Amino acid sequence: MTPHLQTQSRLVYLAVFIYLAWIAFFTYSDYQQKKTELSQNLDSELIRAASTLPLLLPKGLHHQDMRIEDLSKAQDMEHILSLTEFVRHRPIVFLYSIILRDGKVYFTSSSATEEELESGQGYVSYFDHYDDVDSGVFKIFENEQPAFLEFTDQWGTFRSAFIPQRAADGTLYISCADIEISHIQILLRENLYTTLFTSLLFLLFAIPLIAAFNISYRRLSRSLEYRVKLRTKELSESEAKLSSILEHSPIGIFHYDAHGTFTIFNQQYADILGAQREQLISFNMLEKIKNQEVLDAVLESLAGRLGHYEGFYTSVTAGKTTYVRADFVPILSESGEVTGGVGVINDITQTHQSLLTQKKLSSAIEYSPNVVLITDREGVIEYVNPKFTVDTGYSPEEVIGKKPGILNSGLNKPTIYEDMWAQIGNGEVWQGELQNRRKNGELYWSRILISPLRDDDNAITHFVALQEDITESRRISEEISYQASHDMLTGLINRHEFDRRLQRIVKTVNSDHSTHAMCFIDLDQFKVINDTCGHVAGDELLKQLGFALKEYLRKRDTLARIGGDEFAILMEHCSPEQALRTVEQVHR
């Protein structure tokens, strides 16, 4: 046996040993990987099931004053069947929700097994006491953070996901999903058997290889020449593939010698510059590049260091201007001498424009004259702009991580917030006006628009709210509205508003056959007061007369000043006799 063959023989045995070692390593790593993937998949399944539970239950099931009498047995069974159907084809064993009352944990919903439903026994009902609950559950109620627990109770040994939830009125409850530990162990054993079977196949494959080597290693010398030729052909094909990859690369690549002259470049490089290939052949960067920063980067690479440039570049050959990112990497010989370099250039004009646009949008939000507030899917504040601090008095540090309810004045109808969450939860835009409270306790009015933000999968991830302080505009509007319907001297209803109310009554008389009365009052010789005492005294008389007349009228009656010294009374739903008595009192 020639020394060359002996060397080849030892190398083959070494390869077999490495192969066997690789099989052992593969067996272990593959099992560990599949074990990790299985655990992650099961945990993801638990989280998805627990997160879906609130959607399977009716809205309003959980609230602050919930009691066992809230649900009938039929309603409870409907919930049980709904949750059971959801987990029927999943590895989930139980899906349920719990609450904490007076230091005890109670079920508010739960799925059931097929055996429990068939026997009608053993399943959990609404408000059943969970008397052997794991102590870790109390910690989850305390810190309100999602968690995984492994525990044993009267139903078995489980790995469970616990996700704290908040009902519409803020009531805390936890949605839970269980997987039996035994089920996890069965899946792990199945994965182990599969991995061992695969490894056995590799071992069986190695046996004929070793036998074949013992038979044919003497033929190795005769086939060596053929293999060398075959390898040479493969290298040629590999070189062709490498050239093809270089040519069709999405980024520009070029090689230059120690003098900065191009030796190789791909088509993408020519396209980035907008140049013809003929213009770039033997192009010398040191002589022709005019951009000093690019030239400095090239010189850095020829000095044995990495060169880098990012910015606008105008092609010398074509005059095309683009925003590029370029790296110049030195190539060293075995002796450490720089023999040239490789350049990698990428046209990032669109990326640069996108960054500029993002900066503009960011500045627009930051310096917006209106409040901009961004929350996550649960309504927790993640960002406020400076205008928020100006309008509310709260700094970003005081509100980030909290909910916008910190601004709630308590004067808005609760139904407004219910409608708002229902609308934006469905992906719709909500707008309206709310009376909020600043940090110093001052009330103010806001016109608010809330829009959902979606990810690439069209799922709602955040909400952005635009808020405009309309306190002053509302005050002016209310003042204008008041002035339009009231006499400015006496504060009574004016003639325009009196006519409007009179017309309203006239329209309803024929339909409801009601009786109403109108009284016209004119002050005799009022001009004497103005002429002898002055207009100030006359105005004062009119005001005091308005106050005096109100004492004889009902709250539903309308007293109006319709002229200089003329008044009118509209008595709705008043009999003629009652109207006559009122008129006599006013006349006296």
Coordinates of C-alpha atoms in Angstrom, one line a residue:
M1 CA 0.0 0.0 0.0
T2 CA 1.5 3.3 -1.0
P3 CA 2.0 6.1 1.6
H4 CA -0.6 8.1 -0.2
L5 CA -3.2 5.4 0.1
Q6 CA -2.3 4.8 3.7
T7 CA -2.8 8.5 4.3
Q8 CA -6.1 8.3 2.5
S9 CA -7.1 5.2 4.6
R10 CA -6.5 7.0 7.8
L11 CA -8.4 10.0 6.6
V12 CA -11.3 7.9 5.7
Y13 CA -11.4 6.2 9.2
L14 CA -11.1 9.7 10.7
A15 CA -14.0 10.7 8.6
V16 CA -16.1 7.7 9.8
F17 CA -15.3 8.6 13.4
I18 CA -16.3 12.2 12.8
Y19 CA -19.5 11.0 11.1
L20 CA -20.4 8.9 14.1
A21 CA -19.6 11.8 16.4
W22 CA -21.8 14.0 14.3
I23 CA -24.7 11.5 14.5
A24 CA -24.4 11.6 18.3
F25 CA -24.3 15.3 18.3
F26 CA -27.2 15.5 15.8
T27 CA -29.3 13.2 18.0
Y28 CA -28.8 15.3 21.1
S29 CA -29.1 18.7 19.4
D30 CA -32.1 17.7 17.3
Y31 CA -34.0 16.4 20.3
Q32 CA -33.2 19.5 22.3
Q33 CA -34.3 21.7 19.4
K34 CA -37.6 19.8 18.9
K35 CA -38.1 19.9 22.7
T36 CA -37.7 23.7 22.7
E37 CA -39.9 24.1 19.7
L38 CA -42.6 21.9 21.2
S39 CA -42.5 23.8 24.5
Q40 CA -42.7 27.1 22.6
N41 CA -45.6 25.9 20.4
L42 CA -47.6 24.6 23.4
D43 CA -47.0 27.8 25.3
S44 CA -48.1 29.8 22.3
E45 CA -51.2 27.6 22.1
L46 CA -51.9 28.3 25.8
I47 CA -51.5 32.1 25.3
R48 CA -53.7 32.1 22.2
A49 CA -56.5 30.1 24.0
A50 CA -56.3 32.2 27.1
S51 CA -56.3 35.4 25.1
T52 CA -59.3 34.2 23.0
L53 CA -61.4 33.4 26.1
P54 CA -62.9 36.9 26.6
L55 CA -64.1 36.8 23.0
L56 CA -66.0 33.6 23.6
L57 CA -67.9 35.0 26.6
P58 CA -70.6 37.6 26.5
K59 CA -69.7 41.2 27.2
G60 CA -70.4 42.3 30.7
L61 CA -70.1 38.8 32.2
H62 CA -67.4 40.1 34.5
H63 CA -68.2 43.2 36.6
Q64 CA -67.6 44.6 40.1
D65 CA -70.9 43.3 41.6
M66 CA -71.1 39.9 40.0
R67 CA -72.9 37.2 42.1
I68 CA -73.9 33.6 41.7
E69 CA -77.4 34.6 41.0
D70 CA -76.4 36.5 37.8
L71 CA -76.5 33.4 35.6
S72 CA -79.1 30.7 35.2
K73 CA -78.0 27.1 34.9
A74 CA -79.0 27.3 31.2
Q75 CA -76.8 30.3 30.6
D76 CA -73.9 28.7 32.5
M77 CA -74.2 25.5 30.4
E78 CA -74.2 27.7 27.3
H79 CA -70.8 29.2 28.3
I80 CA -69.5 25.7 29.2
L81 CA -70.4 24.3 25.8
S82 CA -69.0 27.3 24.0
L83 CA -65.6 26.9 25.7
T84 CA -65.7 23.1 25.3
E85 CA -66.2 23.4 21.6
F86 CA -63.3 25.8 21.3
V87 CA -60.8 23.4 22.9
R88 CA -62.3 20.2 21.3
H89 CA -59.6 19.9 18.6
R90 CA -56.8 21.6 20.5
P91 CA -54.2 20.2 23.0
I92 CA -55.9 22.4 25.6
V93 CA -57.6 20.4 28.4
F94 CA -59.4 23.2 30.2
L95 CA -60.2 26.8 29.3
Y96 CA -61.6 28.9 32.1
S97 CA -61.8 32.3 33.9
I98 CA -61.4 33.1 37.6
I99 CA -61.9 36.1 39.9
L100 CA -60.7 36.9 43.4
R101 CA -63.3 37.8 46.0
D102 CA -62.6 38.2 49.8
G103 CA -59.3 36.3 49.5
K104 CA -60.9 33.3 47.7
V105 CA -60.7 32.3 44.0
Y106 CA -64.0 31.5 42.1
F107 CA -64.6 30.2 38.7
T108 CA -66.7 32.4 36.4
S109 CA -66.5 30.1 33.3
S110 CA -65.0 26.8 32.3
S111 CA -64.9 24.2 29.6
A112 CA -65.6 20.5 30.4
T113 CA -64.4 17.2 29.2
E114 CA -66.6 14.9 27.1
E115 CA -66.8 12.4 30.1
E116 CA -68.0 15.2 32.4
L117 CA -70.7 16.4 29.9
E118 CA -71.9 12.8 29.3
S119 CA -72.1 12.0 33.1
G120 CA -73.4 15.5 34.0
Q121 CA -70.9 15.5 36.9
G122 CA -67.5 16.8 37.7
Y123 CA -67.5 20.0 35.6
V124 CA -67.1 23.4 37.0
S125 CA -70.1 25.8 37.3
Y126 CA -70.4 29.6 37.5
F127 CA -69.0 30.9 40.9
D128 CA -67.7 27.5 42.1
H129 CA -65.0 27.9 44.7
Y130 CA -61.6 26.9 43.5
D131 CA -60.5 25.6 46.9
D132 CA -57.1 24.0 45.9
V133 CA -55.9 26.8 43.7
D134 CA -52.1 27.1 43.4
S135 CA -50.6 29.8 45.6
G136 CA -48.9 31.4 42.5
V137 CA -52.3 32.4 41.2
F138 CA -52.7 34.9 44.1
K139 CA -49.4 36.5 43.0
I140 CA -50.7 36.9 39.5
F141 CA -53.8 38.7 40.9
E142 CA -51.5 40.9 42.9
N143 CA -49.0 42.0 40.2
E144 CA -51.4 41.6 37.2
Q145 CA -48.6 40.1 35.0
P146 CA -49.2 37.1 32.6
A147 CA -47.4 34.0 33.8
F148 CA -47.0 30.2 33.3
L149 CA -47.4 27.8 36.2
E150 CA -47.0 24.1 36.6
F151 CA -49.2 22.7 39.4
T152 CA -51.3 19.8 40.6
D153 CA -54.9 20.1 41.7
Q154 CA -58.0 17.8 42.0
W155 CA -58.2 17.6 38.2
G156 CA -54.6 16.5 37.5
T157 CA -51.1 18.0 36.9
F158 CA -51.0 20.8 34.4
R159 CA -48.9 23.5 32.8
S160 CA -51.1 26.6 32.5
A161 CA -51.1 30.1 31.1
F162 CA -52.7 32.8 33.3
I163 CA -53.5 36.2 31.6
P164 CA -54.9 39.0 33.7
Q165 CA -57.8 40.9 32.0
R166 CA -59.8 44.0 32.8
A167 CA -63.5 44.1 32.3
A168 CA -65.2 47.3 30.9
D169 CA -65.7 48.7 34.4
G170 CA -62.1 47.8 35.4
T171 CA -62.9 44.6 37.2
L172 CA -59.8 42.3 37.3
Y173 CA -60.2 38.6 36.3
I174 CA -57.8 36.0 34.8
S175 CA -58.3 33.9 31.7
C176 CA -56.6 30.5 32.0
A177 CA -55.7 27.6 29.7
D178 CA -54.4 24.2 30.9
I179 CA -52.4 21.5 29.1
E180 CA -51.7 18.2 31.0
I181 CA -48.1 17.5 31.8
S182 CA -48.6 13.9 30.8
H183 CA -49.6 15.0 27.3
I184 CA -46.4 17.1 27.0
Q185 CA -44.3 14.1 28.1
I186 CA -46.0 11.9 25.5
L187 CA -45.2 14.4 22.8
L188 CA -41.6 14.6 24.0
R189 CA -41.2 10.8 23.9
E190 CA -42.6 10.7 20.4
N191 CA -40.1 13.4 19.3
L192 CA -37.3 11.4 21.0
Y193 CA -38.3 8.2 19.3
T194 CA -38.4 10.0 15.9
T195 CA -35.0 11.5 16.5
L196 CA -33.5 8.1 17.6
F197 CA -35.1 6.4 14.5
T198 CA -33.5 9.0 12.3
S199 CA -30.1 8.6 14.0
L200 CA -30.4 4.8 13.6
L201 CA -31.0 5.2 9.8
F202 CA -27.8 7.3 9.7
L203 CA -25.9 4.6 11.5
L204 CA -27.3 1.9 9.2
F205 CA -26.2 4.1 6.3
A206 CA -22.7 4.3 7.8
I207 CA -22.2 0.5 8.0
P208 CA -22.3 -0.2 4.2
L209 CA -20.1 2.9 3.7
I210 CA -17.4 1.4 6.0
A211 CA -17.7 -2.0 4.3
A212 CA -17.6 -0.5 0.9
F213 CA -14.4 1.4 1.9
N214 CA -12.7 -1.8 3.0
I215 CA -13.5 -3.4 -0.4
S216 CA -12.8 -0.5 -2.7
Y217 CA -10.0 1.6 -1.1
R218 CA -7.5 -0.2 -3.3
R219 CA -9.3 1.2 -6.3
L220 CA -8.7 4.7 -4.9
S221 CA -5.5 5.3 -6.7
R222 CA -7.0 4.4 -10.0
S223 CA -9.9 6.7 -9.5
L224 CA -7.8 9.6 -8.1
E225 CA -7.1 11.0 -11.5
Y226 CA -10.7 10.8 -12.5
R227 CA -11.8 12.5 -9.3
V228 CA -9.2 15.3 -9.8
K229 CA -10.6 15.9 -13.3
L230 CA -14.2 15.9 -11.9
R231 CA -13.2 18.3 -9.2
T232 CA -11.6 20.6 -11.7
K233 CA -14.8 20.6 -13.6
E234 CA -16.8 21.3 -10.5
L235 CA -14.5 24.2 -9.6
S236 CA -15.0 25.6 -13.1
E237 CA -18.8 25.3 -12.7
S238 CA -18.5 26.9 -9.2
E239 CA -16.5 29.8 -10.6
A240 CA -19.2 30.3 -13.3
K241 CA -21.9 30.3 -10.6
L242 CA -19.9 32.8 -8.6
S243 CA -19.5 35.0 -11.6
S244 CA -23.3 34.7 -12.2
I245 CA -24.0 35.6 -8.6
L246 CA -21.7 38.6 -8.8
E247 CA -23.3 39.8 -12.0
H248 CA -26.8 39.5 -10.8
S249 CA -26.2 40.8 -7.3
P250 CA -28.7 43.5 -6.1
I251 CA -25.8 45.7 -4.9
G252 CA -22.9 47.1 -6.9
I253 CA -19.6 45.1 -6.5
F254 CA -16.2 46.0 -8.0
H255 CA -12.5 45.1 -7.7
Y256 CA -9.6 47.5 -8.1
D257 CA -5.9 47.0 -8.1
A258 CA -3.3 48.7 -5.9
H259 CA -3.4 51.8 -8.2
G260 CA -7.2 52.2 -7.9
T261 CA -8.0 50.9 -11.4
F262 CA -11.1 48.8 -12.0
T263 CA -10.4 45.2 -12.9
I264 CA -13.9 43.6 -12.3
F265 CA -17.3 45.2 -11.7
N266 CA -20.9 43.9 -12.1
Q267 CA -23.8 45.4 -14.0
Q268 CA -25.5 46.6 -10.9
Y269 CA -22.6 48.9 -10.2
A270 CA -22.8 50.4 -13.7
D271 CA -26.6 50.8 -13.3
I272 CA -26.2 52.7 -10.0
L273 CA -23.8 55.1 -11.6
G274 CA -25.9 55.3 -14.8
A275 CA -22.8 54.5 -16.8
Q276 CA -22.0 52.2 -19.8
R277 CA -19.7 49.3 -19.1
E278 CA -17.3 50.6 -21.7
Q279 CA -16.9 53.8 -19.7
L280 CA -15.8 51.9 -16.6
I281 CA -13.2 49.6 -18.1
S282 CA -9.8 50.5 -16.7
F283 CA -11.4 53.4 -14.8
N284 CA -8.8 54.9 -12.3
M285 CA -10.6 56.2 -9.2
L286 CA -7.5 58.0 -7.9
E287 CA -7.3 60.1 -11.0
K288 CA -10.9 60.7 -11.9
I289 CA -13.1 60.8 -8.8
K290 CA -13.8 64.4 -7.8
N291 CA -15.7 63.7 -4.5
Q292 CA -13.0 64.2 -1.9
E293 CA -14.8 62.1 0.8
V294 CA -15.2 59.1 -1.6
L295 CA -11.5 59.5 -2.7
D296 CA -10.4 59.5 1.0
A297 CA -12.4 56.3 1.5
V298 CA -10.6 54.6 -1.4
L299 CA -7.2 55.8 -0.1
E300 CA -8.1 54.4 3.3
S301 CA -8.6 50.9 1.8
L302 CA -5.3 51.1 -0.2
A303 CA -3.6 52.0 3.1
G304 CA -4.9 48.7 4.5
R305 CA -7.9 50.1 6.4
L306 CA -11.6 49.9 5.8
G307 CA -13.0 52.9 4.0
H308 CA -16.6 54.0 4.2
Y309 CA -18.7 56.7 2.6
E310 CA -22.4 57.6 2.8
G311 CA -24.0 60.5 1.1
F312 CA -24.9 62.0 -2.3
Y313 CA -22.6 61.0 -5.1
T314 CA -22.5 62.3 -8.7
S315 CA -21.1 59.9 -11.2
V316 CA -18.1 61.2 -13.1
T317 CA -18.9 59.2 -16.2
A318 CA -22.7 59.8 -16.4
G319 CA -23.4 62.7 -14.2
K320 CA -26.1 60.8 -12.3
T321 CA -26.6 61.8 -8.7
T322 CA -27.7 59.2 -6.1
Y323 CA -27.6 58.8 -2.4
V324 CA -25.2 55.8 -1.8
R325 CA -23.6 53.8 1.0
A326 CA -20.2 52.4 -0.1
D327 CA -17.6 50.3 1.7
F328 CA -14.0 49.8 0.4
V329 CA -12.3 46.7 1.8
P330 CA -8.5 46.2 1.3
I331 CA -7.2 42.9 -0.1
L332 CA -3.8 41.7 1.3
S333 CA -1.3 39.3 0.0
E334 CA 0.2 36.5 2.1
S335 CA 3.0 38.9 3.0
G336 CA 0.5 41.5 4.2
E337 CA 1.0 43.8 1.2
V338 CA -2.1 45.6 -0.1
T339 CA -2.8 44.3 -3.6
G340 CA -6.0 46.2 -4.2
G341 CA -9.5 46.2 -2.8
V342 CA -13.2 45.3 -3.2
G343 CA -15.9 47.9 -3.2
V344 CA -19.5 47.4 -2.3
I345 CA -21.9 50.2 -3.2
N346 CA -25.7 50.3 -2.7
D347 CA -28.2 52.9 -3.9
I348 CA -30.2 53.9 -0.8
T349 CA -31.8 57.0 -2.2
Q350 CA -35.3 55.8 -1.5
T351 CA -34.3 54.7 2.1
H352 CA -32.8 58.2 2.6
Q353 CA -35.9 59.9 1.4
S354 CA -38.0 57.7 3.7
L355 CA -35.9 58.6 6.7
L356 CA -36.3 62.3 5.8
T357 CA -40.0 61.8 5.5
Q358 CA -40.1 60.1 8.9
K359 CA -38.2 62.9 10.4
K360 CA -40.6 65.5 8.9
L361 CA -43.6 63.5 10.3
S362 CA -41.9 63.2 13.7
S363 CA -41.3 67.0 13.8
A364 CA -44.9 67.7 12.6
I365 CA -46.2 65.6 15.5
E366 CA -43.7 67.0 18.0
Y367 CA -44.6 70.6 17.2
S368 CA -48.2 70.1 16.4
P369 CA -50.6 72.8 17.7
N370 CA -52.9 70.0 18.9
V371 CA -52.3 67.3 21.4
V372 CA -51.1 64.0 20.0
L373 CA -51.4 60.9 22.2
I374 CA -50.5 57.3 21.2
T375 CA -51.6 54.2 23.3
D376 CA -51.2 50.5 22.9
R377 CA -54.1 48.1 22.1
E378 CA -55.1 48.1 25.8
G379 CA -55.2 51.9 26.0
V380 CA -51.9 52.3 27.9
I381 CA -50.2 55.6 26.9
E382 CA -46.8 55.2 25.1
Y383 CA -46.3 58.7 23.7
V384 CA -47.5 62.3 24.2
N385 CA -46.2 65.4 22.4
P386 CA -45.2 68.6 24.1
K387 CA -48.6 70.2 23.5
F388 CA -50.1 67.5 25.8
T389 CA -48.1 69.0 28.7
V390 CA -49.1 72.5 27.8
D391 CA -52.9 71.7 27.7
T392 CA -53.1 69.2 30.6
G393 CA -50.2 70.1 32.9
Y394 CA -49.0 66.5 33.0
S395 CA -45.4 65.7 31.9
P396 CA -44.7 62.7 29.7
E397 CA -43.1 60.9 32.7
E398 CA -46.4 61.3 34.7
V399 CA -48.6 59.7 32.1
I400 CA -46.6 57.2 30.0
G401 CA -47.5 53.7 31.2
K402 CA -50.9 54.9 32.4
K403 CA -54.3 55.2 30.7
P404 CA -56.0 58.4 29.4
G405 CA -58.6 58.0 32.2
I406 CA -56.2 60.2 34.3
L407 CA -57.8 63.1 32.5
N408 CA -61.4 62.0 33.2
S409 CA -63.4 64.7 34.9
G410 CA -66.2 62.3 35.9
L411 CA -68.8 64.6 34.3
N412 CA -69.1 62.7 31.0
K413 CA -71.7 60.1 30.5
P414 CA -70.3 56.5 30.9
T415 CA -72.0 55.5 27.7
I416 CA -69.7 57.9 25.7
Y417 CA -66.7 55.8 26.7
E418 CA -68.5 52.5 26.0
D419 CA -69.4 53.7 22.5
M420 CA -65.9 55.0 21.9
W421 CA -64.2 51.7 22.8
A422 CA -66.7 49.7 20.8
Q423 CA -66.2 51.9 17.8
I424 CA -62.3 52.0 17.8
G425 CA -62.2 48.3 18.8
N426 CA -64.0 47.5 15.5
G427 CA -61.3 49.5 13.7
E428 CA -63.4 52.6 13.1
V429 CA -62.5 56.2 13.7
W430 CA -64.2 57.9 16.7
Q431 CA -64.6 61.6 17.2
G432 CA -66.5 63.6 19.8
E433 CA -66.2 66.2 22.6
L434 CA -65.3 65.4 26.2
Q435 CA -65.0 67.6 29.3
N436 CA -61.6 66.6 30.9
R437 CA -59.7 67.8 33.9
R438 CA -56.2 69.3 33.9
K439 CA -53.6 68.4 36.5
N440 CA -54.4 71.5 38.5
G441 CA -58.1 70.4 38.7
E442 CA -59.3 72.9 36.1
L443 CA -62.0 71.7 33.7
Y444 CA -61.6 72.1 29.9
W445 CA -63.4 70.9 26.8
S446 CA -61.7 68.9 24.1
R447 CA -62.6 67.9 20.6
I448 CA -61.0 64.4 20.2
L449 CA -60.4 62.2 17.2
I450 CA -59.2 58.6 17.8
S451 CA -57.9 56.4 15.0
P452 CA -56.7 52.8 15.2
L453 CA -53.2 51.9 13.8
R454 CA -52.7 48.5 12.1
D455 CA -49.8 46.2 11.4
D456 CA -49.0 44.4 8.1
D457 CA -51.5 41.7 9.1
N458 CA -54.3 44.3 9.5
A459 CA -54.4 43.7 13.2
I460 CA -54.9 46.8 15.5
T461 CA -51.8 47.4 17.5
H462 CA -52.1 51.0 18.7
F463 CA -54.5 54.0 18.8
V464 CA -53.6 57.6 18.0
A465 CA -55.7 60.4 19.5
L466 CA -55.7 64.0 18.4
Q467 CA -57.1 66.5 20.9
E468 CA -58.0 70.1 20.5
D469 CA -58.8 72.4 23.4
I470 CA -62.2 74.0 22.5
T471 CA -63.0 75.5 25.9
E472 CA -62.9 79.1 24.6
S473 CA -64.8 78.3 21.4
R474 CA -67.5 76.6 23.4
R475 CA -67.8 79.5 25.8
I476 CA -68.1 81.9 22.9
S477 CA -70.6 79.6 21.2
E478 CA -72.7 79.4 24.3
E479 CA -72.5 83.1 24.8
I480 CA -73.6 83.8 21.3
S481 CA -76.4 81.2 21.6
Y482 CA -77.6 82.9 24.8
Q483 CA -77.5 86.4 23.3
A484 CA -79.4 85.2 20.3
S485 CA -82.3 84.0 22.5
H486 CA -82.3 86.5 25.4
D487 CA -82.8 90.1 26.0
M488 CA -79.5 91.6 27.1
L489 CA -81.0 94.2 29.5
T490 CA -83.5 92.0 31.5
G491 CA -82.1 88.5 30.8
L492 CA -85.6 87.5 29.7
I493 CA -86.4 85.5 26.6
N494 CA -86.3 87.9 23.5
R495 CA -89.0 88.2 20.8
H496 CA -87.3 85.8 18.4
E497 CA -87.1 83.0 20.9
F498 CA -90.7 83.8 22.1
D499 CA -92.0 83.5 18.5
R500 CA -90.2 80.2 18.1
R501 CA -91.8 78.7 21.2
L502 CA -95.2 80.1 20.2
Q503 CA -94.9 78.5 16.8
R504 CA -94.0 75.2 18.4
I505 CA -97.1 75.2 20.5
V506 CA -99.4 76.2 17.6
K507 CA -98.1 73.2 15.6
T508 CA -99.1 70.8 18.4
V509 CA -102.5 72.2 19.3
N510 CA -104.4 70.3 16.6
S511 CA -102.8 67.0 17.4
D512 CA -103.0 66.9 21.2
H513 CA -106.0 69.3 21.6
S514 CA -104.2 71.1 24.4
T515 CA -105.1 74.5 25.8
H516 CA -102.6 77.3 26.2
A517 CA -102.7 81.1 26.9
M518 CA -100.8 84.1 25.8
C519 CA -100.7 87.5 27.6
F520 CA -99.5 90.8 26.1
I521 CA -98.3 93.5 28.5
D522 CA -97.7 97.1 27.6
L523 CA -96.5 99.7 30.2
D524 CA -98.6 102.9 30.1
Q525 CA -96.7 106.2 30.2
F526 CA -93.3 104.5 30.4
K527 CA -91.9 107.4 28.4
V528 CA -92.6 109.6 31.4
I529 CA -90.0 107.6 33.4
N530 CA -87.3 108.0 30.7
D531 CA -88.1 111.7 30.2
T532 CA -88.1 112.7 33.9
C533 CA -85.7 110.3 35.5
G534 CA -83.5 109.3 32.6
H535 CA -82.9 106.1 30.6
V536 CA -80.8 104.5 33.4
A537 CA -83.8 104.6 35.7
G538 CA -86.0 103.3 32.9
D539 CA -83.7 100.4 32.3
E540 CA -83.6 99.6 36.0
L541 CA -87.4 99.7 36.1
L542 CA -87.7 97.2 33.3
K543 CA -85.2 94.8 35.0
Q544 CA -87.0 95.0 38.3
L545 CA -90.3 94.5 36.6
G546 CA -89.0 91.3 35.0
F547 CA -88.0 89.9 38.4
A548 CA -91.4 90.9 39.9
L549 CA -93.5 89.3 37.1
K550 CA -91.7 85.9 37.4
E551 CA -93.0 85.5 41.0
Y552 CA -96.6 85.0 39.6
L553 CA -95.7 82.5 36.9
R554 CA -95.1 78.8 36.9
K555 CA -91.7 77.3 36.0
R556 CA -93.1 76.1 32.7
D557 CA -94.4 79.5 31.7
T558 CA -92.4 81.8 29.4
L559 CA -91.9 85.5 30.2
A560 CA -90.3 87.5 27.4
R561 CA -89.5 91.1 26.6
I562 CA -90.6 91.7 23.0
G563 CA -90.2 95.4 22.7
G564 CA -89.1 98.6 24.5
D565 CA -91.8 98.5 27.2
E566 CA -93.7 95.5 25.9
F567 CA -93.7 92.1 27.6
A568 CA -95.5 88.8 26.8
I569 CA -96.3 85.7 28.8
L570 CA -96.8 82.2 27.2
M571 CA -98.6 79.8 29.6
E572 CA -98.4 76.3 28.2
H573 CA -101.1 73.7 29.1
C574 CA -103.1 76.3 31.1
S575 CA -106.9 76.5 31.4
P576 CA -108.6 79.9 30.6
E577 CA -109.7 80.2 34.2
Q578 CA -106.1 79.7 35.5
A579 CA -104.8 82.0 32.9
L580 CA -107.3 84.7 33.9
R581 CA -106.3 84.4 37.6
T582 CA -102.6 84.8 36.6
V583 CA -103.3 87.8 34.4
E584 CA -105.3 89.6 37.2
Q585 CA -102.4 89.0 39.6
V586 CA -99.9 90.4 37.1
H587 CA -102.2 93.4 36.4
R588 CA -102.6 94.3 40.1

